mmCIF file of C-alpha atoms in Angstrom:
data_model
loop_
_atom_site.group_PDB
_atom_site.id
_atom_site.type_symbol
_atom_site.label_atom_id
_atom_site.label_comp_id
_atom_site.label_asym_id
_atom_site.label_seq_id
_atom_site.Cartn_x
_atom_site.Cartn_y
_atom_site.Cartn_z
ATOM 1 C CA UNK A 1 25.073 33.218 8.672
ATOM 2 C CA UNK A 2 25.751 36.918 8.819
ATOM 3 C CA UNK A 3 26.606 38.181 12.285
ATOM 4 C CA UNK A 4 28.264 35.118 13.811
ATOM 5 C CA UNK A 5 31.920 35.518 14.767
ATOM 6 C CA UNK A 6 34.476 32.826 14.322
ATOM 7 C CA UNK A 7 34.046 30.572 17.296
ATOM 8 C CA UNK A 8 30.203 30.511 17.296
ATOM 9 C CA UNK A 9 30.272 29.882 13.563
ATOM 10 C CA UNK A 10 32.665 26.996 14.091
ATOM 11 C CA UNK A 11 30.439 25.616 16.787
ATOM 12 C CA UNK A 12 27.334 25.966 14.690
ATOM 13 C CA UNK A 13 28.946 24.127 11.782
ATOM 14 C CA UNK A 14 30.385 21.193 13.708
ATOM 15 C CA UNK A 15 27.939 20.697 16.578
ATOM 16 C CA UNK A 16 26.344 17.268 16.701
ATOM 17 C CA UNK A 17 22.577 17.507 16.014
ATOM 18 C CA UNK A 18 19.889 15.080 17.133
ATOM 19 C CA UNK A 19 17.245 14.102 14.548
ATOM 20 C CA UNK A 20 13.936 12.321 15.148
ATOM 21 C CA UNK A 21 12.388 9.998 12.587
ATOM 22 C CA UNK A 22 8.964 8.403 12.873
ATOM 23 C CA UNK A 23 8.808 4.878 11.488
ATOM 24 C CA UNK A 24 5.016 4.385 11.533
ATOM 25 C CA UNK A 25 3.920 2.673 8.250
ATOM 26 C CA UNK A 26 7.265 3.317 6.701
ATOM 27 C CA UNK A 27 9.478 0.852 4.861
ATOM 28 C CA UNK A 28 12.595 0.108 6.939
ATOM 29 C CA UNK A 29 14.920 0.348 3.984
ATOM 30 C CA UNK A 30 14.002 3.939 3.240
ATOM 31 C CA UNK A 31 14.267 4.780 6.982
ATOM 32 C CA UNK A 32 17.709 3.193 6.999
ATOM 33 C CA UNK A 33 18.884 5.130 3.963
ATOM 34 C CA UNK A 34 17.895 8.445 5.619
ATOM 35 C CA UNK A 35 19.415 7.484 8.904
ATOM 36 C CA UNK A 36 22.728 6.229 7.466
ATOM 37 C CA UNK A 37 23.197 9.485 5.541
ATOM 38 C CA UNK A 38 22.661 11.520 8.688
ATOM 39 C CA UNK A 39 24.765 9.281 10.824
ATOM 40 C CA UNK A 40 27.760 9.545 8.531
ATOM 41 C CA UNK A 41 27.378 13.278 8.032
ATOM 42 C CA UNK A 42 26.928 13.017 4.273
ATOM 43 C CA UNK A 43 24.208 15.602 4.378
ATOM 44 C CA UNK A 44 26.710 18.300 5.396
ATOM 45 C CA UNK A 45 28.921 20.227 2.887
ATOM 46 C CA UNK A 46 31.728 20.054 5.402
ATOM 47 C CA UNK A 47 31.752 16.215 5.325
ATOM 48 C CA UNK A 48 35.065 14.364 5.601
ATOM 49 C CA UNK A 49 35.490 10.731 6.461
ATOM 50 C CA UNK A 50 37.859 11.418 9.263
ATOM 51 C CA UNK A 51 36.328 14.524 10.738
ATOM 52 C CA UNK A 52 33.688 12.690 12.738
ATOM 53 C CA UNK A 53 30.872 14.977 11.604
ATOM 54 C CA UNK A 54 27.977 12.585 11.916
ATOM 55 C CA UNK A 55 24.796 13.315 13.846
ATOM 56 C CA UNK A 56 22.520 11.424 16.178
ATOM 57 C CA UNK A 57 19.337 9.794 14.819
ATOM 58 C CA UNK A 58 16.454 8.648 17.004
ATOM 59 C CA UNK A 59 13.894 6.358 15.289
ATOM 60 C CA UNK A 60 10.632 5.777 17.066
ATOM 61 C CA UNK A 61 7.692 3.398 16.325
ATOM 62 C CA UNK A 62 9.905 0.765 14.842
ATOM 63 C CA UNK A 63 7.314 -1.758 15.858
ATOM 64 C CA UNK A 64 4.937 -0.257 13.267
ATOM 65 C CA UNK A 65 7.155 -0.375 10.133
ATOM 66 C CA UNK A 66 5.594 -1.627 6.952
ATOM 67 C CA UNK A 67 7.230 -3.832 4.355
ATOM 68 C CA UNK A 68 6.058 -3.746 0.769
ATOM 69 C CA UNK A 69 5.241 -6.906 -1.046
ATOM 70 C CA UNK A 70 5.500 -10.192 0.793
ATOM 71 C CA UNK A 71 8.801 -9.374 2.552
ATOM 72 C CA UNK A 72 7.423 -10.161 5.984
ATOM 73 C CA UNK A 73 7.169 -13.766 4.834
ATOM 74 C CA UNK A 74 9.984 -13.986 2.270
ATOM 75 C CA UNK A 75 12.871 -11.932 3.657
ATOM 76 C CA UNK A 76 15.175 -14.164 5.650
ATOM 77 C CA UNK A 77 17.726 -13.038 8.193
ATOM 78 C CA UNK A 78 20.608 -15.487 8.608
ATOM 79 C CA UNK A 79 23.151 -15.822 11.340
ATOM 80 C CA UNK A 80 25.641 -18.355 12.587
ATOM 81 C CA UNK A 81 26.413 -18.920 16.229
ATOM 82 C CA UNK A 82 29.939 -20.208 15.404
ATOM 83 C CA UNK A 83 29.179 -23.711 16.671
ATOM 84 C CA UNK A 84 28.537 -26.586 14.270
ATOM 85 C CA UNK A 85 24.910 -26.815 13.351
ATOM 86 C CA UNK A 86 24.412 -23.265 14.459
ATOM 87 C CA UNK A 87 23.163 -21.785 11.235
ATOM 88 C CA UNK A 88 19.947 -19.983 12.075
ATOM 89 C CA UNK A 89 17.507 -18.553 9.524
ATOM 90 C CA UNK A 90 14.483 -16.505 10.632
ATOM 91 C CA UNK A 91 11.907 -14.668 8.516
ATOM 92 C CA UNK A 92 11.368 -10.986 9.036
ATOM 93 C CA UNK A 93 8.065 -11.615 10.736
ATOM 94 C CA UNK A 94 9.662 -13.955 13.301
ATOM 95 C CA UNK A 95 12.534 -11.610 13.928
ATOM 96 C CA UNK A 96 10.161 -8.675 14.375
ATOM 97 C CA UNK A 97 8.129 -10.563 16.856
ATOM 98 C CA UNK A 98 11.208 -11.465 18.897
ATOM 99 C CA UNK A 99 12.758 -8.011 18.732
ATOM 100 C CA UNK A 100 10.851 -5.080 17.202
ATOM 101 C CA UNK A 101 13.971 -2.990 16.782
ATOM 102 C CA UNK A 102 16.209 -5.574 15.017
ATOM 103 C CA UNK A 103 14.992 -5.031 11.417
ATOM 104 C CA UNK A 104 15.721 -1.368 11.336
ATOM 105 C CA UNK A 105 19.021 -1.869 13.201
ATOM 106 C CA UNK A 106 20.198 -4.531 10.768
ATOM 107 C CA UNK A 107 19.132 -2.401 7.780
ATOM 108 C CA UNK A 108 21.132 0.675 8.989
ATOM 109 C CA UNK A 109 24.083 -1.498 9.948
ATOM 110 C CA UNK A 110 24.222 -2.852 6.377
ATOM 111 C CA UNK A 111 24.036 0.629 4.875
ATOM 112 C CA UNK A 112 26.862 2.134 6.847
ATOM 113 C CA UNK A 113 30.438 1.985 5.500
ATOM 114 C CA UNK A 114 32.097 -1.258 6.324
ATOM 115 C CA UNK A 115 34.986 0.191 8.379
ATOM 116 C CA UNK A 116 35.814 0.701 12.016
ATOM 117 C CA UNK A 117 33.601 3.833 12.173
ATOM 118 C CA UNK A 118 30.493 1.702 11.758
ATOM 119 C CA UNK A 119 30.274 0.607 15.371
ATOM 120 C CA UNK A 120 30.744 4.204 16.580
ATOM 121 C CA UNK A 121 28.024 5.395 14.307
ATOM 122 C CA UNK A 122 25.710 2.665 15.440
ATOM 123 C CA UNK A 123 26.212 3.905 19.017
ATOM 124 C CA UNK A 124 24.856 7.239 17.834
ATOM 125 C CA UNK A 125 21.696 5.593 16.581
ATOM 126 C CA UNK A 126 18.823 5.257 19.037
ATOM 127 C CA UNK A 127 15.851 3.009 18.235
ATOM 128 C CA UNK A 128 12.583 2.737 20.100
ATOM 129 C CA UNK A 129 9.778 0.368 19.285
ATOM 130 C CA UNK A 130 7.064 2.708 20.380
ATOM 131 C CA UNK A 131 6.506 6.432 21.076
ATOM 132 C CA UNK A 132 7.853 6.479 24.575
ATOM 133 C CA UNK A 133 11.374 7.984 24.462
ATOM 134 C CA UNK A 134 13.406 8.758 27.575
ATOM 135 C CA UNK A 135 13.424 12.317 28.841
ATOM 136 C CA UNK A 136 17.054 13.018 28.300
ATOM 137 C CA UNK A 137 16.946 12.067 24.638
ATOM 138 C CA UNK A 138 13.763 14.031 24.090
ATOM 139 C CA UNK A 139 15.511 17.126 25.361
ATOM 140 C CA UNK A 140 18.250 16.800 22.815
ATOM 141 C CA UNK A 141 16.140 16.463 19.772
ATOM 142 C CA UNK A 142 16.236 19.410 17.389
ATOM 143 C CA UNK A 143 14.487 18.386 14.183
ATOM 144 C CA UNK A 144 12.001 15.840 12.949
ATOM 145 C CA UNK A 145 12.768 14.525 9.507
ATOM 146 C CA UNK A 146 9.859 14.115 7.080
ATOM 147 C CA UNK A 147 8.725 10.557 6.520
ATOM 148 C CA UNK A 148 10.081 8.936 3.329
ATOM 149 C CA UNK A 149 6.875 7.270 2.292
ATOM 150 C CA UNK A 150 3.548 9.068 1.856
ATOM 151 C CA UNK A 151 1.022 6.991 3.812
ATOM 152 C CA UNK A 152 -2.230 6.549 1.867
ATOM 153 C CA UNK A 153 -5.483 7.439 3.539
ATOM 154 C CA UNK A 154 -7.909 4.807 4.673
ATOM 155 C CA UNK A 155 -11.476 4.913 3.482
ATOM 156 C CA UNK A 156 -12.766 6.066 6.847
ATOM 157 C CA UNK A 157 -10.302 8.938 6.942
ATOM 158 C CA UNK A 158 -11.980 10.628 4.015
ATOM 159 C CA UNK A 159 -14.533 13.284 4.923
ATOM 160 C CA UNK A 160 -18.103 13.075 3.776
ATOM 161 C CA UNK A 161 -17.624 15.998 1.356
ATOM 162 C CA UNK A 162 -14.686 14.350 -0.286
ATOM 163 C CA UNK A 163 -16.604 11.094 -0.689
ATOM 164 C CA UNK A 164 -19.574 12.919 -2.144
ATOM 165 C CA UNK A 165 -17.375 15.082 -4.415
ATOM 166 C CA UNK A 166 -15.836 11.927 -5.973
ATOM 167 C CA UNK A 167 -18.053 10.897 -8.929
ATOM 168 C CA UNK A 168 -19.886 7.640 -9.047
ATOM 169 C CA UNK A 169 -18.418 5.777 -11.945
ATOM 170 C CA UNK A 170 -21.222 3.291 -12.752
ATOM 171 C CA UNK A 171 -24.968 2.896 -12.010
ATOM 172 C CA UNK A 172 -26.288 -0.398 -10.756
ATOM 173 C CA UNK A 173 -29.489 -1.923 -12.138
ATOM 174 C CA UNK A 174 -32.654 -1.149 -10.181
ATOM 175 C CA UNK A 175 -33.352 -4.530 -8.794
ATOM 176 C CA UNK A 176 -29.889 -5.853 -8.118
ATOM 177 C CA UNK A 177 -29.416 -7.329 -4.712
ATOM 178 C CA UNK A 178 -25.897 -7.199 -3.339
ATOM 179 C CA UNK B 1 -43.037 -14.493 2.029
ATOM 180 C CA UNK B 2 -40.510 -13.206 -0.366
ATOM 181 C CA UNK B 3 -40.459 -9.867 1.403
ATOM 182 C CA UNK B 4 -39.963 -11.509 4.738
ATOM 183 C CA UNK B 5 -37.116 -13.551 3.343
ATOM 184 C CA UNK B 6 -35.592 -10.360 2.095
ATOM 185 C CA UNK B 7 -35.480 -8.985 5.571
ATOM 186 C CA UNK B 8 -34.032 -11.939 7.324
ATOM 187 C CA UNK B 9 -31.365 -12.479 4.753
ATOM 188 C CA UNK B 10 -27.946 -10.843 5.118
ATOM 189 C CA UNK B 11 -28.621 -7.754 3.067
ATOM 190 C CA UNK B 12 -31.809 -7.136 4.980
ATOM 191 C CA UNK B 13 -29.909 -7.151 8.182
ATOM 192 C CA UNK B 14 -27.438 -4.726 6.691
ATOM 193 C CA UNK B 15 -30.271 -2.409 5.709
ATOM 194 C CA UNK B 16 -31.694 -2.637 9.225
ATOM 195 C CA UNK B 17 -28.375 -1.456 10.537
ATOM 196 C CA UNK B 18 -28.544 1.476 8.085
ATOM 197 C CA UNK B 19 -32.086 2.391 9.292
ATOM 198 C CA UNK B 20 -31.209 2.330 12.948
ATOM 199 C CA UNK B 21 -28.356 4.721 12.295
ATOM 200 C CA UNK B 22 -24.635 4.435 11.551
ATOM 201 C CA UNK B 23 -22.605 3.280 14.538
ATOM 202 C CA UNK B 24 -19.310 4.228 12.913
ATOM 203 C CA UNK B 25 -18.296 7.833 13.443
ATOM 204 C CA UNK B 26 -17.211 8.375 9.831
ATOM 205 C CA UNK B 27 -19.825 8.635 7.146
ATOM 206 C CA UNK B 28 -20.234 5.664 4.902
ATOM 207 C CA UNK B 29 -21.408 5.956 1.370
ATOM 208 C CA UNK B 30 -24.958 4.537 0.595
ATOM 209 C CA UNK B 31 -24.763 1.023 -0.742
ATOM 210 C CA UNK B 32 -24.313 0.352 -4.424
ATOM 211 C CA UNK B 33 -27.720 -1.238 -4.802
ATOM 212 C CA UNK B 34 -30.898 0.744 -4.396
ATOM 213 C CA UNK B 35 -32.299 1.813 -1.032
ATOM 214 C CA UNK B 36 -35.245 -0.183 0.102
ATOM 215 C CA UNK B 37 -37.708 1.008 2.709
ATOM 216 C CA UNK B 38 -39.398 -1.432 5.035
ATOM 217 C CA UNK B 39 -43.125 -0.917 5.301
ATOM 218 C CA UNK B 40 -45.399 -2.729 7.753
ATOM 219 C CA UNK B 41 -49.035 -2.846 6.869
ATOM 220 C CA UNK B 42 -51.572 -4.264 9.280
ATOM 221 C CA UNK B 43 -54.690 -5.667 7.626
ATOM 222 C CA UNK B 44 -56.912 -7.162 10.315
ATOM 223 C CA UNK B 45 -55.092 -10.224 11.480
ATOM 224 C CA UNK B 46 -52.366 -10.257 8.814
ATOM 225 C CA UNK B 47 -49.286 -8.111 8.958
ATOM 226 C CA UNK B 48 -47.569 -7.438 5.623
ATOM 227 C CA UNK B 49 -43.972 -6.478 5.905
ATOM 228 C CA UNK B 50 -42.761 -5.194 2.565
ATOM 229 C CA UNK B 51 -39.555 -3.828 1.278
ATOM 230 C CA UNK B 52 -39.920 -1.233 -1.554
ATOM 231 C CA UNK B 53 -37.144 0.110 -3.634
ATOM 232 C CA UNK B 54 -37.011 3.865 -3.234
ATOM 233 C CA UNK B 55 -33.834 5.088 -4.953
ATOM 234 C CA UNK B 56 -30.824 3.773 -6.794
ATOM 235 C CA UNK B 57 -27.590 5.743 -6.886
ATOM 236 C CA UNK B 58 -26.935 6.815 -10.488
ATOM 237 C CA UNK B 59 -23.690 7.341 -12.302
ATOM 238 C CA UNK B 60 -22.552 11.013 -11.948
ATOM 239 C CA UNK B 61 -23.419 13.093 -15.046
ATOM 240 C CA UNK B 62 -20.929 14.257 -17.720
ATOM 241 C CA UNK B 63 -18.258 11.654 -17.918
ATOM 242 C CA UNK B 64 -15.221 12.981 -19.873
ATOM 243 C CA UNK B 65 -15.506 10.249 -22.502
ATOM 244 C CA UNK B 66 -19.176 9.183 -22.896
ATOM 245 C CA UNK B 67 -18.422 6.818 -25.745
ATOM 246 C CA UNK B 68 -16.388 4.433 -23.557
ATOM 247 C CA UNK B 69 -17.641 0.920 -22.947
ATOM 248 C CA UNK B 70 -16.592 0.408 -19.357
ATOM 249 C CA UNK B 71 -16.682 2.953 -16.503
ATOM 250 C CA UNK B 72 -12.971 3.245 -16.416
ATOM 251 C CA UNK B 73 -12.695 4.249 -20.094
ATOM 252 C CA UNK B 74 -15.648 6.568 -19.762
ATOM 253 C CA UNK B 75 -14.048 8.486 -16.919
ATOM 254 C CA UNK B 76 -10.558 8.431 -18.395
ATOM 255 C CA UNK B 77 -8.987 6.503 -15.500
ATOM 256 C CA UNK B 78 -7.344 3.800 -17.676
ATOM 257 C CA UNK B 79 -3.848 3.898 -16.161
ATOM 258 C CA UNK B 80 -4.451 6.414 -13.507
ATOM 259 C CA UNK B 81 -5.354 4.443 -10.424
ATOM 260 C CA UNK B 82 -3.490 2.411 -7.812
ATOM 261 C CA UNK B 83 -4.208 0.360 -4.786
ATOM 262 C CA UNK B 84 -4.380 3.597 -2.631
ATOM 263 C CA UNK B 85 -7.285 5.151 -4.657
ATOM 264 C CA UNK B 86 -9.786 3.763 -2.308
ATOM 265 C CA UNK B 87 -12.614 6.122 -3.304
ATOM 266 C CA UNK B 88 -12.708 4.490 -6.717
ATOM 267 C CA UNK B 89 -12.112 0.934 -5.620
ATOM 268 C CA UNK B 90 -14.825 1.064 -2.985
ATOM 269 C CA UNK B 91 -17.427 1.603 -5.718
ATOM 270 C CA UNK B 92 -16.915 -1.942 -7.020
ATOM 271 C CA UNK B 93 -16.982 -3.911 -3.793
ATOM 272 C CA UNK B 94 -19.706 -5.485 -1.637
ATOM 273 C CA UNK B 95 -20.148 -4.421 1.971
ATOM 274 C CA UNK B 96 -18.056 -7.337 3.210
ATOM 275 C CA UNK B 97 -15.204 -6.687 0.840
ATOM 276 C CA UNK B 98 -15.911 -8.992 -2.117
ATOM 277 C CA UNK B 99 -15.903 -7.816 -5.733
ATOM 278 C CA UNK B 100 -19.102 -7.219 -7.693
ATOM 279 C CA UNK B 101 -19.523 -9.278 -10.827
ATOM 280 C CA UNK B 102 -18.299 -7.858 -14.144
ATOM 281 C CA UNK B 103 -21.658 -8.202 -15.905
ATOM 282 C CA UNK B 104 -23.236 -5.849 -13.277
ATOM 283 C CA UNK B 105 -20.564 -3.253 -13.021
ATOM 284 C CA UNK B 106 -19.910 -3.176 -16.797
ATOM 285 C CA UNK B 107 -16.103 -3.247 -16.620
ATOM 286 C CA UNK B 108 -14.084 -4.804 -19.327
ATOM 287 C CA UNK B 109 -12.194 -7.920 -18.544
ATOM 288 C CA UNK B 110 -8.702 -6.495 -18.046
ATOM 289 C CA UNK B 111 -9.930 -3.540 -15.991
ATOM 290 C CA UNK B 112 -12.020 -5.894 -13.839
ATOM 291 C CA UNK B 113 -8.907 -7.919 -13.105
ATOM 292 C CA UNK B 114 -6.860 -4.828 -12.318
ATOM 293 C CA UNK B 115 -9.493 -3.492 -9.963
ATOM 294 C CA UNK B 116 -9.754 -6.891 -8.291
ATOM 295 C CA UNK B 117 -6.008 -6.982 -7.809
ATOM 296 C CA UNK B 118 -6.010 -3.403 -6.422
ATOM 297 C CA UNK B 119 -8.851 -4.246 -4.086
ATOM 298 C CA UNK B 120 -7.007 -7.225 -2.722
ATOM 299 C CA UNK B 121 -3.908 -5.030 -2.188
ATOM 300 C CA UNK B 122 -5.972 -2.353 -0.432
ATOM 301 C CA UNK B 123 -7.518 -4.984 1.925
ATOM 302 C CA UNK B 124 -4.097 -6.264 2.810
ATOM 303 C CA UNK B 125 -2.811 -2.758 3.378
ATOM 304 C CA UNK B 126 -5.707 -2.160 5.755
ATOM 305 C CA UNK B 127 -7.146 0.691 3.673
ATOM 306 C CA UNK B 128 -10.722 -0.721 3.806
ATOM 307 C CA UNK B 129 -11.280 -1.305 7.501
ATOM 308 C CA UNK B 130 -15.142 -1.268 7.393
ATOM 309 C CA UNK B 131 -15.370 -3.904 4.611
ATOM 310 C CA UNK B 132 -14.258 -6.874 6.623
ATOM 311 C CA UNK B 133 -15.820 -10.338 6.171
ATOM 312 C CA UNK B 134 -18.895 -11.135 8.253
ATOM 313 C CA UNK B 135 -18.144 -13.203 11.308
ATOM 314 C CA UNK B 136 -20.765 -15.417 12.961
ATOM 315 C CA UNK B 137 -22.883 -13.818 15.711
ATOM 316 C CA UNK B 138 -21.226 -13.293 19.035
ATOM 317 C CA UNK B 139 -17.809 -14.259 17.747
ATOM 318 C CA UNK B 140 -14.954 -12.311 19.336
ATOM 319 C CA UNK B 141 -11.876 -12.446 17.165
ATOM 320 C CA UNK B 142 -8.524 -12.779 18.934
ATOM 321 C CA UNK B 143 -6.600 -9.654 18.098
ATOM 322 C CA UNK B 144 -3.035 -10.704 17.233
ATOM 323 C CA UNK B 145 -0.538 -7.904 16.583
ATOM 324 C CA UNK B 146 -0.948 -7.302 12.857
ATOM 325 C CA UNK B 147 2.081 -6.562 10.687
ATOM 326 C CA UNK B 148 1.743 -3.456 8.512
ATOM 327 C CA UNK B 149 2.167 -4.075 4.831
ATOM 328 C CA UNK B 150 1.482 -2.383 1.512
ATOM 329 C CA UNK B 151 1.646 -3.359 -2.204
ATOM 330 C CA UNK B 152 1.104 -6.994 -1.240
ATOM 331 C CA UNK B 153 0.069 -8.784 -4.427
ATOM 332 C CA UNK B 154 0.254 -12.368 -3.237
ATOM 333 C CA UNK B 155 -1.592 -13.694 -0.217
ATOM 334 C CA UNK B 156 0.783 -13.784 2.814
ATOM 335 C CA UNK B 157 -0.216 -17.371 3.578
ATOM 336 C CA UNK B 158 0.732 -18.599 0.090
ATOM 337 C CA UNK B 159 4.342 -17.412 0.179
ATOM 338 C CA UNK B 160 7.358 -19.295 1.452
ATOM 339 C CA UNK B 161 10.543 -17.729 2.877
ATOM 340 C CA UNK B 162 13.434 -17.430 0.470
ATOM 341 C CA UNK B 163 16.097 -19.303 2.344
ATOM 342 C CA UNK B 164 18.565 -19.360 -0.517
ATOM 343 C CA UNK B 165 18.711 -16.137 -2.443
ATOM 344 C CA UNK B 166 21.097 -17.432 -5.109
ATOM 345 C CA UNK B 167 24.411 -16.337 -6.437
ATOM 346 C CA UNK B 168 25.215 -12.723 -7.073
ATOM 347 C CA UNK B 169 24.534 -13.071 -10.818
ATOM 348 C CA UNK B 170 21.412 -15.111 -10.413
ATOM 349 C CA UNK B 171 19.611 -13.742 -7.424
ATOM 350 C CA UNK B 172 16.057 -15.027 -6.746
ATOM 351 C CA UNK B 173 14.679 -12.231 -4.687
ATOM 352 C CA UNK B 174 14.897 -9.675 -7.452
ATOM 353 C CA UNK B 175 11.562 -9.428 -9.216
ATOM 354 C CA UNK B 176 11.597 -11.180 -12.558
ATOM 355 C CA UNK B 177 12.387 -8.670 -15.244
ATOM 356 C CA UNK B 178 10.270 -9.055 -18.321
ATOM 357 C CA UNK B 179 11.565 -8.204 -21.708
ATOM 358 C CA UNK B 180 8.708 -6.851 -23.733
ATOM 359 C CA UNK B 181 9.122 -6.603 -27.459
ATOM 360 C CA UNK B 182 7.657 -3.377 -28.513
ATOM 361 C CA UNK B 183 6.891 -3.899 -32.173
ATOM 362 C CA UNK B 184 3.347 -4.696 -31.212
ATOM 363 C CA UNK B 185 3.114 -1.645 -29.049
ATOM 364 C CA UNK B 186 4.222 0.505 -31.937
ATOM 365 C CA UNK B 187 7.240 2.081 -30.226
ATOM 366 C CA UNK B 188 9.413 1.702 -33.291
ATOM 367 C CA UNK B 189 11.701 -0.768 -34.961
ATOM 368 C CA UNK B 190 13.771 -2.952 -32.786
ATOM 369 C CA UNK B 191 13.252 -1.087 -29.562
ATOM 370 C CA UNK B 192 12.765 -3.004 -26.413
ATOM 371 C CA UNK B 193 12.699 -2.299 -22.743
ATOM 372 C CA UNK B 194 12.634 -4.276 -19.580
ATOM 373 C CA UNK B 195 9.745 -4.030 -17.294
ATOM 374 C CA UNK B 196 9.402 -5.285 -13.817
ATOM 375 C CA UNK B 197 6.630 -7.754 -13.450
ATOM 376 C CA UNK B 198 4.965 -6.159 -10.370
ATOM 377 C CA UNK B 199 3.271 -2.794 -9.992
ATOM 378 C CA UNK B 200 6.343 -1.041 -8.780
ATOM 379 C CA UNK B 201 7.819 1.852 -10.631
ATOM 380 C CA UNK B 202 10.628 0.811 -12.936
ATOM 381 C CA UNK B 203 12.977 3.437 -14.264
ATOM 382 C CA UNK B 204 12.776 2.006 -17.744
ATOM 383 C CA UNK B 205 9.046 1.765 -17.943
ATOM 384 C CA UNK B 206 7.296 4.030 -20.338
ATOM 385 C CA UNK B 207 3.614 4.991 -20.711
ATOM 386 C CA UNK B 208 1.515 2.835 -22.932
ATOM 387 C CA UNK B 209 0.370 4.138 -26.309
ATOM 388 C CA UNK B 210 -3.318 4.613 -26.922
ATOM 389 C CA UNK B 211 -4.793 1.147 -26.902
ATOM 390 C CA UNK B 212 -7.573 2.001 -29.272
ATOM 391 C CA UNK B 213 -4.937 1.904 -32.034
ATOM 392 C CA UNK B 214 -4.695 -1.871 -31.741
ATOM 393 C CA UNK B 215 -7.335 -4.398 -32.669
ATOM 394 C CA UNK B 216 -7.687 -6.264 -29.420
ATOM 395 C CA UNK B 217 -6.350 -5.205 -26.084
ATOM 396 C CA UNK B 218 -5.297 -8.730 -25.146
ATOM 397 C CA UNK B 219 -2.577 -8.550 -27.772
ATOM 398 C CA UNK B 220 -0.826 -5.576 -26.197
ATOM 399 C CA UNK B 221 1.664 -7.798 -24.510
ATOM 400 C CA UNK B 222 3.301 -10.955 -25.714
ATOM 401 C CA UNK B 223 3.280 -12.370 -22.253
ATOM 402 C CA UNK B 224 0.152 -13.457 -20.522
ATOM 403 C CA UNK B 225 -0.563 -13.240 -16.843
ATOM 404 C CA UNK B 226 0.138 -10.609 -14.267
ATOM 405 C CA UNK B 227 2.868 -8.829 -16.277
ATOM 406 C CA UNK B 228 0.365 -6.406 -17.470
ATOM 407 C CA UNK B 229 0.654 -4.743 -14.157
ATOM 408 C CA UNK B 230 4.259 -3.702 -14.813
ATOM 409 C CA UNK B 231 3.342 -1.413 -17.610
ATOM 410 C CA UNK B 232 -0.192 -0.642 -16.545
ATOM 411 C CA UNK B 233 0.594 1.436 -13.610
ATOM 412 C CA UNK B 234 3.374 2.176 -11.320
ATOM 413 C CA UNK B 235 2.592 5.125 -8.983
ATOM 414 C CA UNK B 236 -0.848 6.614 -9.327
ATOM 415 C CA UNK B 237 -0.835 10.057 -10.723
ATOM 416 C CA UNK B 238 2.559 11.050 -11.983
ATOM 417 C CA UNK B 239 3.292 7.606 -13.181
ATOM 418 C CA UNK B 240 5.965 6.955 -15.688
ATOM 419 C CA UNK B 241 6.357 10.615 -16.113
ATOM 420 C CA UNK B 242 9.328 10.834 -18.422
ATOM 421 C CA UNK B 243 9.791 8.381 -21.207
ATOM 422 C CA UNK B 244 13.437 7.362 -20.996
ATOM 423 C CA UNK B 245 15.362 6.107 -23.876
ATOM 424 C CA UNK B 246 15.414 2.345 -23.704
ATOM 425 C CA UNK B 247 18.357 0.039 -24.316
#
């Protein structure tokens, strides 16, 4: 940046930035990949593992994430309480019902480097199940990241002109009853 | 009698709804069958209520490939559509979401199956909200919080949780990779590539050669069943863009 002297340039390079990510109809794995990159600071050219250059990430609408395939029924989250007979296995659907934030949280936790920094980086992650975010976090947000998945349009979201412009591909017989 | 029965049957009720005016705010396409107008004629003491066919939607003129046998081949959409191309899929479904029969639409067997699969996936993704099944009169469905999903090939009720994913070298949750011998496909001597047996994009997948070069389309793949989806289409438009050199 031309025109910034040394101290402001240093501040602009190393200041911690707050990002917003909307999880509506998005796969949690792709959200987690974006978030983990930003939390570690890998998106910055000045990245170093020890220089604590990660940013804050706020993910909203985690209640409305979308899994592809049958992962809601097939994906299983396991944990052990430490006591005998305490092995618990829950499907993604059950876990989501109990805690709408847990799936994204576990996904990001698994994608961060497995060292002592991980807990600190998780503290810089803020997850909200719906659109209501507290005032003080809203004030800090600088940029909204683009959503990783392009959400397809529903049939009723197409305008009349678009539907009419699309050609009819076959013609039914005259007397056919649906 | 026959005309009365037309009216009181399900499709007659649907037409009545059309005549009174659309209640949904978005515009819905006219039904795939012909429009019928309801005419009441009073002759002395008898009233004749008659439904007359007034217009049938026709196929759009100038398809790119008029010599094709099925609508997909005629319009050059052979490997070009996906579950999200709702404008195409909605032309082959009934008002309540079911598929139209193949002998009426004129699709070939494999395309009919592909469209059927895509329609099921679109329903599960919630892309066809106005084509829900008919519920009995006065029935109020309990609205449970619905989970969002997409690309769901199998019915959610038919699938069990994978409690034991398997060892690192033998994991179950990875989609079964299908080795397809390509001599039949004409890719060359001894080349083979692995495809993933679901319609997700696989980095090794390559576009199919022109199927008209082969005698019968059913022999394109050595393996029967849903594996055709793996090569058939990944993402809709820029699918399988660059042919990568296979192993």
